[in-house]
PDB file of N, CA and C in Angstrom:
ATOM      1  N   MET N   1     111.012  97.426 234.810  1.00  0.00           N
ATOM      2  CA  MET N   1     110.928  97.838 236.010  1.00  0.00           C
ATOM      3  C   MET N   1     109.929  98.767 236.353  1.00  0.00           C
ATOM      4  N   LEU N   2     109.348  98.727 237.604  1.00  0.00           N
ATOM      5  CA  LEU N   2     108.167  99.364 237.917  1.00  0.00           C
ATOM      6  C   LEU N   2     108.530 100.803 238.540  1.00  0.00           C
ATOM      7  N   GLY N   3     107.678 101.802 238.078  1.00  0.00           N
ATOM      8  CA  GLY N   3     107.859 103.100 238.621  1.00  0.00           C
ATOM      9  C   GLY N   3     106.674 103.519 239.169  1.00  0.00           C
ATOM     10  N   LEU N   4     106.882 104.830 239.247  1.00  0.00           N
ATOM     11  CA  LEU N   4     105.475 105.705 239.436  1.00  0.00           C
ATOM     12  C   LEU N   4     104.698 105.647 238.097  1.00  0.00           C
ATOM     13  N   PRO N   5     103.265 105.428 238.260  1.00  0.00           N
ATOM     14  CA  PRO N   5     102.708 105.375 236.945  1.00  0.00           C
ATOM     15  C   PRO N   5     102.304 106.692 236.436  1.00  0.00           C
ATOM     16  N   ASP N   6     102.415 106.697 235.087  1.00  0.00           N
ATOM     17  CA  ASP N   6     102.575 108.078 234.388  1.00  0.00           C
ATOM     18  C   ASP N   6     100.978 108.461 234.259  1.00  0.00           C
ATOM     19  N   GLY N   7     100.133 107.582 234.476  1.00  0.00           N
ATOM     20  CA  GLY N   7      98.785 107.617 234.361  1.00  0.00           C
ATOM     21  C   GLY N   7      97.870 106.396 234.476  1.00  0.00           C
ATOM     22  N   PRO N   8      96.710 106.474 234.200  1.00  0.00           N
ATOM     23  CA  PRO N   8      95.828 105.285 234.523  1.00  0.00           C
ATOM     24  C   PRO N   8      96.269 103.905 233.628  1.00  0.00           C
ATOM     25  N   MET N   9      96.833 104.233 232.304  1.00  0.00           N
ATOM     26  CA  MET N   9      97.249 103.289 231.321  1.00  0.00           C
ATOM     27  C   MET N   9      98.470 102.428 231.977  1.00  0.00           C
ATOM     28  N   GLN N  10      99.445 103.343 232.393  1.00  0.00           N
ATOM     29  CA  GLN N  10     100.666 102.889 232.835  1.00  0.00           C
ATOM     30  C   GLN N  10     100.414 101.913 234.107  1.00  0.00           C
ATOM     31  N   PHE N  11      99.404 102.371 235.012  1.00  0.00           N
ATOM     32  CA  PHE N  11      99.308 101.754 236.195  1.00  0.00           C
ATOM     33  C   PHE N  11      98.406 100.375 235.862  1.00  0.00           C
ATOM     34  N   GLU N  12      97.638 100.293 234.804  1.00  0.00           N
ATOM     35  CA  GLU N  12      96.987  98.803 234.375  1.00  0.00           C
ATOM     36  C   GLU N  12      98.269  98.139 233.634  1.00  0.00           C
ATOM     37  N   GLU N  13      99.048  98.704 233.180  1.00  0.00           N
ATOM     38  CA  GLU N  13     100.451  97.809 232.442  1.00  0.00           C
ATOM     39  C   GLU N  13     101.181  97.279 233.570  1.00  0.00           C
ATOM     40  N   ASP N  14     101.431  98.004 234.776  1.00  0.00           N
ATOM     41  CA  ASP N  14     102.209  97.661 235.805  1.00  0.00           C
ATOM     42  C   ASP N  14     101.545  96.724 236.574  1.00  0.00           C
ATOM     43  N   LEU N  15     100.272  96.585 236.735  1.00  0.00           N
ATOM     44  CA  LEU N  15      99.297  95.766 237.486  1.00  0.00           C
ATOM     45  C   LEU N  15      99.453  94.477 236.640  1.00  0.00           C
ATOM     46  N   GLU N  16      99.371  94.476 235.458  1.00  0.00           N
ATOM     47  CA  GLU N  16      99.252  93.378 234.656  1.00  0.00           C
ATOM     48  C   GLU N  16     100.664  92.702 234.623  1.00  0.00           C
ATOM     49  N   GLN N  17     101.650  93.482 234.539  1.00  0.00           N
ATOM     50  CA  GLN N  17     103.269  92.754 234.719  1.00  0.00           C
ATOM     51  C   GLN N  17     103.306  92.149 236.070  1.00  0.00           C
ATOM     52  N   ILE N  18     102.853  92.794 237.131  1.00  0.00           N
ATOM     53  CA  ILE N  18     102.944  92.130 238.587  1.00  0.00           C
ATOM     54  C   ILE N  18     102.190  90.822 238.467  1.00  0.00           C
ATOM     55  N   ARG N  19     101.215  90.874 238.000  1.00  0.00           N
ATOM     56  CA  ARG N  19     100.177  89.526 237.859  1.00  0.00           C
ATOM     57  C   ARG N  19     100.738  88.399 237.029  1.00  0.00           C
ATOM     58  N   ASP N  20     101.556  88.829 235.881  1.00  0.00           N
ATOM     59  CA  ASP N  20     102.257  88.007 235.197  1.00  0.00           C
ATOM     60  C   ASP N  20     103.453  87.328 235.989  1.00  0.00           C
ATOM     61  N   ASP N  21     104.264  88.297 236.472  1.00  0.00           N
ATOM     62  CA  ASP N  21     105.366  88.079 237.372  1.00  0.00           C
ATOM     63  C   ASP N  21     104.907  86.817 238.641  1.00  0.00           C
ATOM     64  N   ILE N  22     103.886  87.096 239.117  1.00  0.00           N
ATOM     65  CA  ILE N  22     103.337  86.076 239.882  1.00  0.00           C
ATOM     66  C   ILE N  22     102.819  84.823 239.627  1.00  0.00           C
ATOM     67  N   SER N  23     102.221  84.795 238.513  1.00  0.00           N
ATOM     68  CA  SER N  23     101.957  83.471 237.715  1.00  0.00           C
ATOM     69  C   SER N  23     103.261  82.671 237.660  1.00  0.00           C
ATOM     70  N   ARG N  24     104.355  83.362 237.011  1.00  0.00           N
ATOM     71  CA  ARG N  24     105.375  82.701 236.417  1.00  0.00           C
ATOM     72  C   ARG N  24     106.175  82.041 237.870  1.00  0.00           C
ATOM     73  N   ILE N  25     105.886  83.003 238.898  1.00  0.00           N
ATOM     74  CA  ILE N  25     106.757  82.529 240.226  1.00  0.00           C
ATOM     75  C   ILE N  25     106.161  81.341 240.677  1.00  0.00           C
ATOM     76  N   ARG N  26     104.775  81.232 240.759  1.00  0.00           N
ATOM     77  CA  ARG N  26     103.941  80.248 240.973  1.00  0.00           C
ATOM     78  C   ARG N  26     104.196  78.933 240.225  1.00  0.00           C
ATOM     79  N   GLU N  27     104.586  79.021 238.952  1.00  0.00           N
ATOM     80  CA  GLU N  27     104.930  78.090 238.099  1.00  0.00           C
ATOM     81  C   GLU N  27     106.180  77.529 238.411  1.00  0.00           C
ATOM     82  N   ASP N  28     107.063  78.478 238.682  1.00  0.00           N
ATOM     83  CA  ASP N  28     108.715  78.122 239.008  1.00  0.00           C
ATOM     84  C   ASP N  28     108.389  77.297 240.249  1.00  0.00           C
ATOM     85  N   ILE N  29     107.837  77.657 241.359  1.00  0.00           N
ATOM     86  CA  ILE N  29     107.760  76.884 242.553  1.00  0.00           C
ATOM     87  C   ILE N  29     107.156  75.760 242.362  1.00  0.00           C
ATOM     88  N   ASP N  30     105.979  75.555 241.667  1.00  0.00           N
ATOM     89  CA  ASP N  30     105.654  74.004 241.316  1.00  0.00           C
ATOM     90  C   ASP N  30     106.568  73.113 240.643  1.00  0.00           C
ATOM     91  N   TRP N  31     107.287  73.687 239.683  1.00  0.00           N
ATOM     92  CA  TRP N  31     108.200  73.000 239.089  1.00  0.00           C
ATOM     93  C   TRP N  31     109.354  72.533 239.896  1.00  0.00           C
ATOM     94  N   MET N  32     109.842  73.358 240.833  1.00  0.00           N
ATOM     95  CA  MET N  32     110.822  73.074 241.607  1.00  0.00           C
ATOM     96  C   MET N  32     110.477  72.019 242.617  1.00  0.00           C
ATOM     97  N   SER N  33     109.166  72.217 243.093  1.00  0.00           N
ATOM     98  CA  SER N  33     108.741  71.218 244.224  1.00  0.00           C
ATOM     99  C   SER N  33     108.624  69.849 243.500  1.00  0.00           C
ATOM    100  N   GLN N  34     108.411  69.822 242.423  1.00  0.00           N
ATOM    101  CA  GLN N  34     108.399  68.463 241.825  1.00  0.00           C
ATOM    102  C   GLN N  34     109.769  67.906 241.354  1.00  0.00           C
ATOM    103  N   LEU N  35     110.895  68.827 241.106  1.00  0.00           N
ATOM    104  CA  LEU N  35     112.074  68.443 240.964  1.00  0.00           C
ATOM    105  C   LEU N  35     112.887  67.924 242.250  1.00  0.00           C
ATOM    106  N   GLY N  36     112.501  68.493 243.326  1.00  0.00           N
ATOM    107  CA  GLY N  36     112.930  68.219 244.501  1.00  0.00           C
ATOM    108  C   GLY N  36     112.991  66.502 244.750  1.00  0.00           C
ATOM    109  N   PRO N  37     112.108  66.103 244.890  1.00  0.00           N
ATOM    110  CA  PRO N  37     112.163  64.681 245.210  1.00  0.00           C
ATOM    111  C   PRO N  37     113.013  63.875 244.097  1.00  0.00           C
ATOM    112  N   ALA N  38     112.821  64.178 242.910  1.00  0.00           N
ATOM    113  CA  ALA N  38     113.719  63.521 241.926  1.00  0.00           C
ATOM    114  C   ALA N  38     115.184  63.816 242.377  1.00  0.00           C
ATOM    115  N   LEU N  39     115.516  64.646 242.541  1.00  0.00           N
ATOM    116  CA  LEU N  39     116.903  65.085 242.972  1.00  0.00           C
ATOM    117  C   LEU N  39     117.463  64.318 244.224  1.00  0.00           C
ATOM    118  N   ILE N  40     116.481  64.276 245.252  1.00  0.00           N
ATOM    119  CA  ILE N  40     116.752  63.394 246.434  1.00  0.00           C
ATOM    120  C   ILE N  40     116.967  61.971 246.151  1.00  0.00           C
ATOM    121  N   ASN N  41     116.027  61.656 245.275  1.00  0.00           N
ATOM    122  CA  ASN N  41     116.196  60.023 244.962  1.00  0.00           C
ATOM    123  C   ASN N  41     117.472  59.762 244.068  1.00  0.00           C
ATOM    124  N   THR N  42     117.677  60.663 243.169  1.00  0.00           N
ATOM    125  CA  THR N  42     118.931  60.194 242.587  1.00  0.00           C
ATOM    126  C   THR N  42     120.209  60.345 243.361  1.00  0.00           C
ATOM    127  N   MET N  43     120.362  61.406 244.309  1.00  0.00           N
ATOM    128  CA  MET N  43     121.234  61.620 245.187  1.00  0.00           C
ATOM    129  C   MET N  43     121.467  60.078 246.008  1.00  0.00           C
ATOM    130  N   ILE N  44     120.467  59.812 246.519  1.00  0.00           N
ATOM    131  CA  ILE N  44     120.522  58.353 247.313  1.00  0.00           C
ATOM    132  C   ILE N  44     120.728  57.359 246.455  1.00  0.00           C
ATOM    133  N   GLU N  45     120.347  57.244 245.259  1.00  0.00           N
ATOM    134  CA  GLU N  45     120.582  56.157 244.270  1.00  0.00           C
ATOM    135  C   GLU N  45     122.479  56.158 244.092  1.00  0.00           C
ATOM    136  N   LEU N  46     122.707  57.222 243.935  1.00  0.00           N
ATOM    137  CA  LEU N  46     124.366  57.520 243.687  1.00  0.00           C
ATOM    138  C   LEU N  46     124.987  56.912 244.813  1.00  0.00           C
ATOM    139  N   ARG N  47     124.348  57.330 246.018  1.00  0.00           N
ATOM    140  CA  ARG N  47     125.305  57.142 247.424  1.00  0.00           C
ATOM    141  C   ARG N  47     125.196  55.499 247.431  1.00  0.00           C
ATOM    142  N   THR N  48     124.019  54.904 247.148  1.00  0.00           N
ATOM    143  CA  THR N  48     124.052  53.515 247.190  1.00  0.00           C
ATOM    144  C   THR N  48     124.723  52.686 246.232  1.00  0.00           C
ATOM    145  N   ILE N  49     125.017  53.290 244.986  1.00  0.00           N
ATOM    146  CA  ILE N  49     126.086  52.636 244.001  1.00  0.00           C
ATOM    147  C   ILE N  49     127.387  52.809 244.471  1.00  0.00           C
ATOM    148  N   ARG N  50     127.663  53.881 245.060  1.00  0.00           N
ATOM    149  CA  ARG N  50     128.992  54.019 245.689  1.00  0.00           C
ATOM    150  C   ARG N  50     129.257  53.136 246.724  1.00  0.00           C
ATOM    151  N   ARG N  51     128.338  52.909 247.768  1.00  0.00           N
ATOM    152  CA  ARG N  51     128.421  51.873 248.808  1.00  0.00           C
ATOM    153  C   ARG N  51     128.736  50.567 248.373  1.00  0.00           C
ATOM    154  N   LEU N  52     127.976  50.362 247.292  1.00  0.00           N
ATOM    155  CA  LEU N  52     128.127  48.916 246.693  1.00  0.00           C
ATOM    156  C   LEU N  52     129.638  48.631 246.149  1.00  0.00           C
ATOM    157  N   MET N  53     129.825  49.672 245.619  1.00  0.00           N
ATOM    158  CA  MET N  53     131.449  49.556 244.941  1.00  0.00           C
ATOM    159  C   MET N  53     132.381  49.652 246.066  1.00  0.00           C
ATOM    160  N   GLU N  54     132.141  50.263 247.157  1.00  0.00           N
ATOM    161  CA  GLU N  54     132.982  50.329 248.306  1.00  0.00           C
ATOM    162  C   GLU N  54     133.076  48.807 248.995  1.00  0.00           C
ATOM    163  N   VAL N  55     131.902  48.353 249.005  1.00  0.00           N
ATOM    164  CA  VAL N  55     131.662  46.959 249.684  1.00  0.00           C
ATOM    165  C   VAL N  55     132.350  45.862 248.500  1.00  0.00           C
ATOM    166  N   HIS N  56     132.305  46.161 247.291  1.00  0.00           N
ATOM    167  CA  HIS N  56     132.859  45.189 246.411  1.00  0.00           C
ATOM    168  C   HIS N  56     134.263  45.215 246.573  1.00  0.00           C
ATOM    169  N   MET N  57     134.837  46.642 246.697  1.00  0.00           N
ATOM    170  CA  MET N  57     136.441  46.705 246.735  1.00  0.00           C
ATOM    171  C   MET N  57     136.926  46.369 248.036  1.00  0.00           C
ATOM    172  N   GLY N  58     135.849  46.021 249.063  1.00  0.00           N
ATOM    173  CA  GLY N  58     136.704  45.787 250.423  1.00  0.00           C
ATOM    174  C   GLY N  58     136.841  47.025 251.276  1.00  0.00           C
ATOM    175  N   GLU N  59     136.537  47.990 251.002  1.00  0.00           N
ATOM    176  CA  GLU N  59     136.421  49.159 251.812  1.00  0.00           C
ATOM    177  C   GLU N  59     135.393  49.401 252.826  1.00  0.00           C
ATOM    178  N   ALA N  60     134.454  48.874 252.588  1.00  0.00           N
ATOM    179  CA  ALA N  60     133.163  48.747 253.548  1.00  0.00           C
ATOM    180  C   ALA N  60     132.664  47.544 253.874  1.00  0.00           C
ATOM    181  N   THR N  61     131.853  47.241 254.944  1.00  0.00           N
ATOM    182  CA  THR N  61     131.228  45.939 255.216  1.00  0.00           C
ATOM    183  C   THR N  61     129.794  45.878 254.705  1.00  0.00           C
ATOM    184  N   GLN N  62     129.060  45.068 254.411  1.00  0.00           N
ATOM    185  CA  GLN N  62     127.896  44.774 254.227  1.00  0.00           C
ATOM    186  C   GLN N  62     126.849  45.515 255.270  1.00  0.00           C
ATOM    187  N   GLU N  63     127.498  45.228 256.366  1.00  0.00           N
ATOM    188  CA  GLU N  63     126.663  45.751 257.681  1.00  0.00           C
ATOM    189  C   GLU N  63     126.662  47.334 257.867  1.00  0.00           C
ATOM    190  N   GLU N  64     127.816  47.756 257.293  1.00  0.00           N
ATOM    191  CA  GLU N  64     127.987  49.322 257.168  1.00  0.00           C
ATOM    192  C   GLU N  64     127.031  49.624 256.104  1.00  0.00           C
ATOM    193  N   LEU N  65     127.135  49.118 255.079  1.00  0.00           N
ATOM    194  CA  LEU N  65     126.103  49.356 254.051  1.00  0.00           C
ATOM    195  C   LEU N  65     124.585  49.421 254.423  1.00  0.00           C
ATOM    196  N   ALA N  66     124.373  48.475 255.264  1.00  0.00           N
ATOM    197  CA  ALA N  66     122.953  48.303 255.708  1.00  0.00           C
ATOM    198  C   ALA N  66     122.322  49.569 256.422  1.00  0.00           C
ATOM    199  N   GLU N  67     123.631  49.847 257.444  1.00  0.00           N
ATOM    200  CA  GLU N  67     122.993  51.048 258.043  1.00  0.00           C
ATOM    201  C   GLU N  67     122.959  52.243 257.358  1.00  0.00           C
ATOM    202  N   GLU N  68     123.866  52.398 256.499  1.00  0.00           N
ATOM    203  CA  GLU N  68     123.845  53.584 255.832  1.00  0.00           C
ATOM    204  C   GLU N  68     122.603  53.679 254.843  1.00  0.00           C
ATOM    205  N   VAL N  69     121.981  52.484 254.326  1.00  0.00           N
ATOM    206  CA  VAL N  69     120.771  52.467 253.517  1.00  0.00           C
ATOM    207  C   VAL N  69     119.747  52.881 254.346  1.00  0.00           C
ATOM    208  N   GLU N  70     119.543  52.442 255.805  1.00  0.00           N
ATOM    209  CA  GLU N  70     118.436  52.883 256.548  1.00  0.00           C
ATOM    210  C   GLU N  70     118.389  54.314 256.729  1.00  0.00           C
ATOM    211  N   ALA N  71     119.876  54.941 257.013  1.00  0.00           N
ATOM    212  CA  ALA N  71     119.845  56.201 257.379  1.00  0.00           C
ATOM    213  C   ALA N  71     119.254  56.958 255.921  1.00  0.00           C
ATOM    214  N   ASP N  72     119.573  56.395 254.843  1.00  0.00           N
ATOM    215  CA  ASP N  72     119.034  57.062 253.618  1.00  0.00           C
ATOM    216  C   ASP N  72     117.467  57.139 253.516  1.00  0.00           C
ATOM    217  N   LYS N  73     116.924  55.953 253.972  1.00  0.00           N
ATOM    218  CA  LYS N  73     115.543  55.759 254.165  1.00  0.00           C
ATOM    219  C   LYS N  73     114.889  56.563 254.796  1.00  0.00           C
ATOM    220  N   LYS N  74     115.279  56.999 256.049  1.00  0.00           N
ATOM    221  CA  LYS N  74     115.007  57.836 257.218  1.00  0.00           C
ATOM    222  C   LYS N  74     114.980  59.247 256.569  1.00  0.00           C
ATOM    223  N   GLU N  75     116.087  59.351 255.859  1.00  0.00           N
ATOM    224  CA  GLU N  75     116.228  60.979 255.229  1.00  0.00           C
ATOM    225  C   GLU N  75     115.118  61.303 254.180  1.00  0.00           C
ATOM    226  N   LEU N  76     115.042  60.058 253.289  1.00  0.00           N
ATOM    227  CA  LEU N  76     113.703  60.328 252.282  1.00  0.00           C
ATOM    228  C   LEU N  76     112.547  60.483 252.970  1.00  0.00           C
ATOM    229  N   ARG N  77     112.178  59.532 253.973  1.00  0.00           N
ATOM    230  CA  ARG N  77     110.797  59.623 254.463  1.00  0.00           C
ATOM    231  C   ARG N  77     110.542  61.163 255.130  1.00  0.00           C
ATOM    232  N   GLU N  78     111.711  61.696 255.944  1.00  0.00           N
ATOM    233  CA  GLU N  78     111.714  63.065 256.184  1.00  0.00           C
ATOM    234  C   GLU N  78     111.412  64.159 255.357  1.00  0.00           C
ATOM    235  N   PHE N  79     112.305  63.987 254.362  1.00  0.00           N
ATOM    236  CA  PHE N  79     112.070  64.867 253.120  1.00  0.00           C
ATOM    237  C   PHE N  79     110.674  64.650 252.532  1.00  0.00           C
ATOM    238  N   GLU N  80     110.212  63.639 252.333  1.00  0.00           N
ATOM    239  CA  GLU N  80     108.692  63.422 251.681  1.00  0.00           C
ATOM    240  C   GLU N  80     107.887  64.009 252.600  1.00  0.00           C
ATOM    241  N   SER N  81     108.063  63.858 254.026  1.00  0.00           N
ATOM    242  CA  SER N  81     106.946  64.502 254.911  1.00  0.00           C
ATOM    243  C   SER N  81     107.119  66.025 254.587  1.00  0.00           C
ATOM    244  N   GLU N  82     108.229  66.632 254.825  1.00  0.00           N
ATOM    245  CA  GLU N  82     108.381  68.142 254.642  1.00  0.00           C
ATOM    246  C   GLU N  82     107.612  68.708 253.355  1.00  0.00           C
ATOM    247  N   ASN N  83     108.009  67.781 252.352  1.00  0.00           N
ATOM    248  CA  ASN N  83     107.657  68.371 251.043  1.00  0.00           C
ATOM    249  C   ASN N  83     105.994  68.444 250.989  1.00  0.00           C
ATOM    250  N   LYS N  84     105.479  67.295 251.692  1.00  0.00           N
ATOM    251  CA  LYS N  84     104.002  67.284 251.623  1.00  0.00           C
ATOM    252  C   LYS N  84     103.379  68.417 252.552  1.00  0.00           C
ATOM    253  N   LYS N  85     103.994  68.759 253.526  1.00  0.00           N
ATOM    254  CA  LYS N  85     103.569  69.695 254.249  1.00  0.00           C
ATOM    255  C   LYS N  85     103.762  71.059 253.540  1.00  0.00           C
ATOM    256  N   ARG N  86     104.989  71.158 252.939  1.00  0.00           N
ATOM    257  CA  ARG N  86     104.955  72.560 252.062  1.00  0.00           C
ATOM    258  C   ARG N  86     103.633  72.660 250.790  1.00  0.00           C
ATOM    259  N   MET N  87     103.503  71.540 250.529  1.00  0.00           N
ATOM    260  CA  MET N  87     102.607  71.474 249.240  1.00  0.00           C
ATOM    261  C   MET N  87     101.135  71.788 249.883  1.00  0.00           C
ATOM    262  N   ASN N  88     100.950  71.147 251.175  1.00  0.00           N
ATOM    263  CA  ASN N  88      99.604  71.463 251.599  1.00  0.00           C
ATOM    264  C   ASN N  88      99.157  72.993 252.160  1.00  0.00           C
ATOM    265  N   ARG N  89     100.581  73.498 252.740  1.00  0.00           N
ATOM    266  CA  ARG N  89     100.536  74.864 253.386  1.00  0.00           C
ATOM    267  C   ARG N  89     100.478  75.732 251.973  1.00  0.00           C
ATOM    268  N   ARG N  90     100.828  75.401 250.702  1.00  0.00           N
ATOM    269  CA  ARG N  90     100.569  76.153 249.489  1.00  0.00           C
ATOM    270  C   ARG N  90      99.193  76.203 249.092  1.00  0.00           C
ATOM    271  N   ARG N  91      98.685  75.275 249.136  1.00  0.00           N
ATOM    272  CA  ARG N  91      97.293  74.987 248.778  1.00  0.00           C
ATOM    273  C   ARG N  91      96.276  75.698 249.543  1.00  0.00           C
ATOM    274  N   ASP N  92      96.750  75.865 250.925  1.00  0.00           N
ATOM    275  CA  ASP N  92      95.622  76.394 251.649  1.00  0.00           C
ATOM    276  C   ASP N  92      95.435  77.885 251.579  1.00  0.00           C
TER     277      ASP N  92
END
């Protein structure tokens, strides 16, 4: 926890701690931004499996399945576009 510096040495230690924290936060952000697309893809794959099972069980039609798959594709494109914008803003 940072407080008022007791002197130049404490100030330098606090500054180094802040720099380390910033570095770790950047690493976490990079890691999370890479994880996001994988989670979205996994969610879409699970929904597709669920839909295929519903069609197999007669709870849904193939037309309904096709409409929902198209909606998933649109959602994925939007997510990828937003993720790309976030990555570009971070680089700037």
